[in-house]
């Protein structure tokens, strides 16, 4: 059996060696006090700007600060309030950026989970600084990735930045993080299953070929990382270590591929809509991982529907003939996305991915002739949506929209809008290409509502 320590040697170490940015990754129990020595290996600056929110600071900041001081650093802590949660936005990163810009002698160290890491990453990049990240929860896959998924003027984009020069994760700290946060990370990792399905579609249609570095880094190990979801909820060290290694590998896969394709597809497009809306449930903003969990199950339900179709019998001529023009698509987009700023950005994405009739016809020809093989690839790769929903719930993550306060109508509207917000080819685009968007949405929606899911369980 492959253990997580094994994977640190065989998967993460080569990824670090290949990385142009990250020089060191430390994962293990009781490692927090090694932060000072690690940062000392990374910089000869004398002073550290410790970026955290107060929860992250409580969880790890004190030990990190002491260890930095023991390594000879003067530490200036910049701690944001954890309630309300800091927003994943460029605006929220401004205090960190300003502090770094004002003092070239400061070396940034982020102590926290997703948002704090992304804010620090962005601020460090903007001021031409390297940074070290200390993880406090296995809550998302972005610790080691180059991009920072932040909202800029309300539109969520993955801003090209730079991965950390080093990352440290103390498994004792991570196992003690609120269980729901590790559940969110499990959801973010689970999304890679659906995202892999999207990449298989793009590959099969010759739109975006699967590569032989990033794909195996994630997809060859995904099922092992997702195995034993109960351990995530109960704080089992081994399950959480596997999850953490998985999330770390995904970050490197994104760096190796130069985009978030290895990590994000229709599942993330759905999640990004709720993140842009600032969707809240029970008085709190819904986290990235929770939104991805729900997006993942919805996306897998669409794949379940797809593999039950017989695309070898597509009436390609009729589909191409009745396909809406770009102008008609823009009208549909306007209806699907009422927010003007988001719609404006989405219009660029739509234009970039709009297929001419010739391209559209060629895709349908490929689908017709290659369908049995493609269907087989998808079925081998994907989880059925119900299986994934059960795993997510065991891990303590939400699986269905109502579990994060999203009604069926809202979910349907989200799926309609999400199809437009990225040029990346996903199942949404395939459903459009085969002229079956409405049919597929109508078929899956009842499966994702409380009544049927409760009856089924
Ligand atoms: Zn994600």
Coordinates of C-alpha atoms and ligand atoms in Angstrom, one line a residue:
X1 CA 0.0 0.0 0.0
X2 CA 1.3 3.5 -0.8
X3 CA 1.5 5.6 2.3
X4 CA 1.5 9.3 2.4
X5 CA 5.1 9.4 3.5
X6 CA 5.9 7.3 0.5
X7 CA 4.1 9.8 -1.7
X8 CA 6.1 12.7 -0.1
X9 CA 9.2 10.9 -1.4
X10 CA 7.9 9.7 -4.7
X11 CA 5.4 12.4 -5.7
X12 CA 6.0 15.6 -3.8
X13 CA 9.8 15.6 -3.7
X14 CA 10.1 15.3 -7.5
X15 CA 7.5 18.0 -7.9
X16 CA 9.5 20.3 -5.6
X17 CA 12.6 19.5 -7.6
X18 CA 10.8 20.3 -10.8
X19 CA 9.1 23.4 -9.4
X20 CA 10.7 26.7 -10.6
X21 CA 9.5 28.5 -7.5
X22 CA 9.1 26.2 -4.5
X23 CA 12.3 25.0 -2.9
X24 CA 11.1 23.1 0.1
X25 CA 7.9 21.4 1.4
X26 CA 7.8 20.2 5.0
X27 CA 4.9 18.0 6.1
X28 CA 4.8 16.1 9.3
X29 CA 3.6 15.9 12.9
X30 CA 5.2 18.4 15.4
X31 CA 7.0 20.4 12.7
X32 CA 5.6 23.9 13.5
X33 CA 8.7 24.8 15.6
X34 CA 10.9 24.2 12.5
X35 CA 9.4 27.3 10.8
X36 CA 12.1 29.7 11.9
X37 CA 14.9 27.5 10.6
X38 CA 13.0 26.9 7.3
X39 CA 12.5 30.6 6.7
X40 CA 16.1 31.2 7.6
X41 CA 17.1 28.9 4.7
X42 CA 14.9 30.9 2.4
X43 CA 16.0 34.5 3.1
X44 CA 18.8 36.6 4.5
X45 CA 16.4 39.4 5.4
X46 CA 16.3 40.3 9.1
X47 CA 12.6 40.9 9.5
X48 CA 9.4 38.9 8.9
X49 CA 5.9 40.2 8.2
X50 CA 3.7 37.4 9.7
X51 CA 0.3 37.5 7.9
X52 CA -2.6 35.8 9.6
X53 CA -6.1 36.1 10.7
X54 CA -6.8 35.7 14.4
X55 CA -7.9 32.1 14.2
X56 CA -4.8 31.1 12.3
X57 CA -2.7 33.1 14.7
X58 CA -4.2 31.3 17.7
X59 CA -3.7 27.9 16.0
X60 CA -0.1 28.3 15.0
X61 CA 1.0 31.9 15.1
X62 CA 2.5 31.9 18.6
X63 CA 4.7 28.9 18.0
X64 CA 5.7 30.3 14.5
X65 CA 6.5 33.7 16.0
X66 CA 8.7 32.2 18.7
X67 CA 10.4 29.9 16.3
X68 CA 11.1 32.8 13.9
X69 CA 12.5 34.9 16.8
X70 CA 14.7 32.0 17.8
X71 CA 16.0 31.9 14.3
X72 CA 17.0 35.6 14.7
X73 CA 14.1 37.3 12.9
X74 CA 12.4 40.4 14.2
X75 CA 8.7 39.6 13.7
X76 CA 6.0 42.1 12.8
X77 CA 2.6 40.4 12.9
X78 CA -0.3 41.7 10.8
X79 CA -3.4 39.9 12.0
X80 CA -6.8 40.4 10.4
X81 CA -10.0 39.6 12.3
X82 CA -11.4 36.1 11.5
X83 CA -15.0 37.2 11.9
X84 CA -16.3 38.2 9.5
X85 CA -14.0 36.0 7.4
X86 CA -11.5 37.9 5.3
X87 CA -12.8 38.1 1.7
X88 CA -10.8 36.4 -1.1
X89 CA -10.4 39.7 -2.9
X90 CA -7.6 41.9 -4.2
X91 CA -9.0 44.7 -2.0
X92 CA -8.6 42.6 1.2
X93 CA -4.9 42.0 0.3
X94 CA -4.2 45.7 0.3
X95 CA -3.0 46.0 3.9
X96 CA -0.5 43.2 3.5
X97 CA 0.6 44.7 0.2
X98 CA 1.0 48.2 1.6
X99 CA 3.0 46.9 4.6
X100 CA 5.4 45.0 2.3
X101 CA 5.6 47.9 -0.2
X102 CA 6.5 50.3 2.7
X103 CA 9.4 48.2 3.9
X104 CA 11.6 46.3 1.5
X105 CA 13.3 44.6 4.4
X106 CA 10.3 42.5 5.3
X107 CA 9.9 38.9 4.3
X108 CA 6.3 37.7 4.2
X109 CA 5.2 34.5 6.0
X110 CA 1.6 33.5 5.8
X111 CA 0.1 31.5 8.7
X112 CA -3.4 30.3 8.0
X113 CA -5.7 28.6 5.6
X114 CA -6.9 29.4 2.1
X115 CA -7.8 33.0 2.1
X116 CA -4.9 34.2 4.2
X117 CA -2.5 32.3 2.0
X118 CA -4.0 33.7 -1.2
X119 CA -3.9 37.3 0.2
X120 CA -0.3 36.9 1.2
X121 CA 0.6 35.3 -2.1
X122 CA -0.9 38.1 -4.0
X123 CA 0.7 40.8 -1.8
X124 CA 4.1 39.1 -2.0
X125 CA 3.8 38.9 -5.8
X126 CA 2.8 42.5 -6.2
X127 CA 5.8 43.7 -4.2
X128 CA 8.2 41.3 -5.9
X129 CA 8.8 39.3 -2.7
X130 CA 9.1 35.5 -2.2
X131 CA 7.1 34.1 0.7
X132 CA 6.7 31.1 3.0
X133 CA 3.4 29.6 3.8
X134 CA 2.5 27.8 7.0
X135 CA -0.7 25.8 6.6
X136 CA -3.2 25.5 9.4
X137 CA -5.9 23.4 7.7
X138 CA -6.3 21.0 4.8
X139 CA -9.0 23.3 3.5
X140 CA -8.1 23.8 -0.2
X141 CA -5.5 23.1 -2.9
X142 CA -3.9 26.5 -3.3
X143 CA -1.0 26.4 -0.8
X144 CA 1.5 25.3 -3.4
X145 CA -0.2 26.7 -6.6
X146 CA 1.0 29.7 -8.6
X147 CA -2.4 31.4 -9.0
X148 CA -4.4 33.3 -6.5
X149 CA -8.1 32.8 -6.9
X150 CA -9.3 36.3 -5.8
X151 CA -12.1 38.6 -6.8
X152 CA -11.1 41.7 -8.5
X153 CA -14.0 44.3 -8.7
X154 CA -16.4 41.5 -7.9
X155 CA -15.3 39.0 -10.6
X156 CA -13.5 35.9 -9.4
X157 CA -10.4 35.2 -11.4
X158 CA -7.3 33.1 -10.9
X159 CA -4.7 35.9 -10.8
X160 CA -1.3 34.7 -12.0
X161 CA 1.0 35.1 -9.1
X162 CA 3.9 33.0 -7.7
X163 CA 3.8 29.9 -5.5
X164 CA 5.5 30.1 -2.1
X165 CA 9.2 29.5 -1.9
X166 CA 8.5 27.0 0.9
X167 CA 5.5 25.5 2.6
X168 CA 5.3 23.9 6.1
X169 CA 2.3 21.9 7.3
X170 CA 2.3 20.5 10.8
X171 CA -0.2 17.6 10.9
X172 CA -0.9 18.1 14.5
X173 CA -2.1 21.6 13.8
X174 CA -4.1 20.5 10.7
X175 CA -5.8 17.6 12.6
X176 CA -6.8 20.1 15.2
X177 CA -8.3 22.5 12.7
X178 CA -12.1 22.7 12.8
X179 CA -13.3 19.4 11.2
X180 CA -15.4 21.3 8.7
X181 CA -12.4 23.0 7.3
X182 CA -10.7 19.7 6.4
X183 CA -14.0 18.6 5.0
X184 CA -13.9 21.6 2.7
X185 CA -10.4 20.5 1.5
X186 CA -11.8 17.1 0.9
X187 CA -14.5 18.7 -1.2
X188 CA -12.0 20.7 -3.2
X189 CA -10.0 17.5 -3.8
X190 CA -13.1 15.6 -4.7
X191 CA -13.8 18.2 -7.4
X192 CA -10.7 16.9 -9.3
X193 CA -12.8 13.8 -10.2
X194 CA -15.4 15.9 -12.1
X195 CA -12.7 18.3 -13.4
X196 CA -10.8 15.2 -14.8
X197 CA -14.0 14.3 -16.6
X198 CA -14.1 17.8 -18.2
X199 CA -10.5 17.4 -19.2
X200 CA -11.2 14.0 -20.8
X201 CA -13.9 15.7 -22.9
X202 CA -11.6 18.5 -24.0
X203 CA -8.9 16.0 -24.8
X204 CA -11.2 13.7 -26.8
X205 CA -12.4 16.7 -28.9
X206 CA -8.8 17.9 -29.5
X207 CA -9.5 21.2 -27.7
X208 CA -7.1 20.8 -24.8
X209 CA -4.9 17.7 -24.7
X210 CA -4.3 15.9 -21.4
X211 CA -0.6 16.2 -20.5
X212 CA 1.6 13.5 -19.1
X213 CA 2.9 15.4 -16.1
X214 CA 0.0 17.2 -14.4
X215 CA -2.7 14.6 -15.2
X216 CA -1.0 11.6 -13.5
X217 CA 0.2 13.7 -10.6
X218 CA -3.4 14.1 -9.6
X219 CA -5.5 11.5 -11.3
X220 CA -3.3 8.5 -10.7
X221 CA -3.6 9.0 -6.9
X222 CA -7.0 10.6 -6.5
X223 CA -9.0 7.6 -5.5
X224 CA -6.4 6.7 -2.8
X225 CA -6.5 10.2 -1.4
X226 CA -10.3 10.2 -1.2
X227 CA -10.5 6.8 0.3
X228 CA -11.7 6.7 4.0
X229 CA -13.6 9.9 4.2
X230 CA -14.7 9.1 7.8
X231 CA -11.2 9.8 8.9
X232 CA -11.4 13.4 7.7
X233 CA -14.4 14.1 10.0
X234 CA -12.9 12.3 12.9
X235 CA -9.4 14.0 12.6
X236 CA -7.6 10.8 11.9
X237 CA -4.0 11.7 11.2
X238 CA -3.4 9.3 8.4
X239 CA -6.5 10.3 6.4
X240 CA -5.7 14.0 6.9
X241 CA -2.1 13.5 5.9
X242 CA -3.2 11.7 2.6
X243 CA -5.7 14.6 2.0
X244 CA -3.0 17.1 2.6
X245 CA -0.5 15.4 0.3
X246 CA -3.2 15.2 -2.4
X247 CA -4.0 18.9 -2.1
X248 CA -0.3 19.7 -2.2
X249 CA 0.2 17.6 -5.3
X250 CA -2.7 19.4 -7.0
X251 CA -1.0 22.7 -6.4
X252 CA 2.2 21.5 -8.1
X253 CA 0.2 20.0 -11.0
X254 CA -1.3 23.4 -11.6
X255 CA 2.2 24.9 -11.6
X256 CA 3.5 22.2 -13.9
X257 CA 0.6 22.7 -16.3
X258 CA 0.6 26.5 -16.2
X259 CA -3.1 26.8 -15.5
X260 CA -5.8 25.5 -13.1
X261 CA -7.0 22.9 -15.7
X262 CA -5.7 20.0 -13.6
X263 CA -7.8 21.2 -10.7
X264 CA -10.9 22.9 -11.9
X265 CA -13.8 22.4 -14.3
X266 CA -17.5 22.7 -14.2
X267 CA -17.5 21.9 -10.5
X268 CA -15.4 25.1 -9.8
X269 CA -17.4 27.1 -12.3
X270 CA -20.5 26.4 -10.2
X271 CA -18.6 27.2 -7.0
X272 CA -17.2 30.5 -8.4
X273 CA -20.8 31.7 -9.1
X274 CA -21.7 31.4 -5.4
X275 CA -18.4 32.9 -4.4
X276 CA -19.0 35.9 -6.6
X277 CA -22.5 36.2 -5.3
X278 CA -21.0 36.2 -1.8
X279 CA -23.5 33.4 -1.0
X280 CA -24.0 33.0 2.8
X281 CA -25.6 30.3 4.8
X282 CA -26.4 30.4 8.5
X283 CA -24.8 33.8 8.8
X284 CA -21.5 32.8 7.2
X285 CA -20.0 33.1 3.8
X286 CA -20.0 29.6 2.2
X287 CA -16.3 28.5 1.9
X288 CA -14.6 27.6 -1.4
X289 CA -14.4 23.9 -0.6
X290 CA -18.0 23.7 0.5
X291 CA -19.1 25.3 -2.8
X292 CA -16.9 23.0 -4.8
X293 CA -18.3 20.0 -3.0
X294 CA -21.8 20.8 -4.1
X295 CA -20.6 21.8 -7.6
X296 CA -18.7 18.5 -7.8
X297 CA -21.9 16.4 -7.1
X298 CA -23.9 18.5 -9.6
X299 CA -21.3 18.1 -12.2
X300 CA -21.0 14.4 -11.7
X301 CA -24.8 14.1 -12.0
X302 CA -24.5 15.7 -15.4
X303 CA -21.8 13.2 -16.3
X304 CA -24.1 10.4 -15.1
X305 CA -26.7 11.7 -17.4
X306 CA -24.2 12.0 -20.3
X307 CA -22.9 8.5 -20.1
X308 CA -26.4 7.2 -20.3
X309 CA -26.9 8.8 -23.7
X310 CA -26.0 7.3 -27.0
X311 CA -24.0 10.0 -28.8
X312 CA -23.1 7.8 -31.6
X313 CA -26.6 8.5 -32.9
X314 CA -26.4 12.3 -32.8
X315 CA -28.1 14.1 -35.7
X316 CA -25.1 16.4 -36.3
X317 CA -26.6 18.3 -39.3
X318 CA -29.8 19.2 -37.4
X319 CA -27.9 20.2 -34.3
X320 CA -25.5 22.5 -36.2
X321 CA -28.3 24.0 -38.2
X322 CA -30.3 24.9 -35.1
X323 CA -27.3 26.0 -33.0
X324 CA -27.8 29.6 -31.7
X325 CA -25.6 32.3 -33.2
X326 CA -23.1 34.2 -31.1
X327 CA -25.6 37.1 -30.8
X328 CA -28.3 34.7 -29.6
X329 CA -25.8 33.2 -27.1
X330 CA -25.0 36.7 -25.8
X331 CA -28.7 37.3 -25.2
X332 CA -28.9 34.0 -23.2
X333 CA -25.9 35.0 -21.3
X334 CA -27.4 38.4 -20.4
X335 CA -30.5 36.6 -19.0
X336 CA -28.4 34.0 -17.1
X337 CA -26.1 36.6 -15.5
X338 CA -28.0 39.7 -14.3
X339 CA -24.9 41.2 -12.7
X340 CA -23.6 43.6 -15.4
X341 CA -19.9 43.4 -14.4
X342 CA -19.9 39.6 -14.3
X343 CA -21.8 39.4 -17.6
X344 CA -19.3 41.7 -19.3
X345 CA -16.4 39.5 -18.3
X346 CA -18.3 36.4 -19.2
X347 CA -19.0 37.8 -22.7
X348 CA -15.2 37.8 -23.4
X349 CA -15.1 34.1 -22.3
X350 CA -18.1 33.3 -24.5
X351 CA -16.5 35.0 -27.5
X352 CA -13.3 33.1 -26.9
X353 CA -14.9 29.7 -26.8
X354 CA -17.7 30.2 -29.4
X355 CA -17.4 27.4 -32.0
X356 CA -18.0 28.3 -35.6
X357 CA -20.4 25.9 -37.5
X358 CA -17.4 24.1 -39.0
X359 CA -15.7 23.5 -35.7
X360 CA -19.0 22.5 -34.1
X361 CA -19.7 20.0 -36.9
X362 CA -16.2 18.5 -36.5
X363 CA -16.8 18.1 -32.8
X364 CA -20.0 16.3 -33.3
X365 CA -18.4 14.0 -35.9
X366 CA -15.8 13.1 -33.4
X367 CA -18.4 12.4 -30.7
X368 CA -20.4 10.2 -33.0
X369 CA -17.4 8.1 -34.1
X370 CA -15.6 8.0 -30.8
X371 CA -18.5 7.8 -28.3
X372 CA -18.1 4.2 -27.2
X373 CA -14.4 4.8 -26.3
X374 CA -15.1 8.1 -24.7
X375 CA -18.0 6.8 -22.7
X376 CA -15.7 4.0 -21.5
X377 CA -13.0 6.5 -20.5
X378 CA -15.5 8.6 -18.6
X379 CA -17.1 5.6 -16.8
X380 CA -13.7 4.3 -15.7
X381 CA -12.6 7.7 -14.5
X382 CA -15.6 9.2 -12.8
X383 CA -17.5 8.4 -9.5
X384 CA -21.3 8.2 -9.8
X385 CA -22.7 11.3 -8.2
X386 CA -24.5 9.4 -5.5
X387 CA -21.3 7.6 -4.4
X388 CA -19.4 10.9 -4.3
X389 CA -22.3 12.5 -2.3
X390 CA -22.0 9.8 0.3
X391 CA -18.3 10.1 0.5
X392 CA -18.5 13.9 0.9
X393 CA -21.1 13.7 3.6
X394 CA -19.0 11.1 5.5
X395 CA -16.0 13.6 5.3
X396 CA -18.2 16.3 6.8
X397 CA -18.6 18.2 3.6
X398 CA -21.9 19.3 2.0
X399 CA -23.0 17.4 -1.1
X400 CA -26.2 19.0 -2.1
X401 CA -27.2 22.6 -2.8
X402 CA -29.8 22.8 0.0
X403 CA -27.1 21.9 2.5
X404 CA -25.6 25.3 1.8
X405 CA -28.9 27.1 1.6
X406 CA -29.2 27.1 -2.2
X407 CA -32.7 26.3 -3.5
X408 CA -33.3 24.1 -6.6
X409 CA -34.3 27.2 -8.6
X410 CA -31.1 28.9 -7.5
X411 CA -29.0 25.9 -8.4
X412 CA -30.6 25.8 -11.9
X413 CA -29.9 29.5 -12.4
X414 CA -26.3 28.9 -11.2
X415 CA -25.8 26.1 -13.7
X416 CA -27.1 28.3 -16.5
X417 CA -24.8 31.1 -15.5
X418 CA -21.7 29.0 -14.7
X419 CA -21.7 27.6 -18.3
X420 CA -20.6 31.1 -19.4
X421 CA -18.0 32.3 -17.0
X422 CA -14.9 30.5 -18.3
X423 CA -13.6 29.7 -21.7
X424 CA -12.3 26.3 -20.4
X425 CA -14.2 23.5 -22.1
X426 CA -16.3 21.5 -19.7
X427 CA -19.4 19.3 -19.6
X428 CA -21.4 22.5 -19.9
X429 CA -19.9 23.2 -23.3
X430 CA -20.4 19.6 -24.4
X431 CA -24.1 19.7 -23.4
X432 CA -24.4 22.9 -25.4
X433 CA -22.6 21.4 -28.4
X434 CA -25.0 18.4 -28.5
X435 CA -28.0 20.7 -28.0
X436 CA -29.0 19.1 -24.7
X437 CA -28.3 21.6 -22.0
X438 CA -32.0 22.0 -20.9
X439 CA -32.7 18.3 -21.1
X440 CA -29.7 17.4 -19.0
X441 CA -30.4 20.1 -16.4
X442 CA -34.0 19.1 -16.2
X443 CA -33.0 15.4 -15.7
X444 CA -30.5 16.0 -13.0
X445 CA -32.2 18.7 -10.9
X446 CA -34.7 16.3 -9.2
X447 CA -31.7 14.1 -8.2
X448 CA -30.1 17.0 -6.4
X449 CA -33.2 18.1 -4.4
X450 CA -33.8 17.1 -0.8
X451 CA -36.8 14.9 -1.4
X452 CA -35.2 12.4 -3.8
X453 CA -31.8 12.4 -2.1
X454 CA -33.4 11.7 1.3
X455 CA -35.5 8.9 -0.2
X456 CA -32.5 7.4 -1.8
X457 CA -30.4 7.4 1.4
Ligands
LIG1 ZN1 -10.5 24.8 -5.6

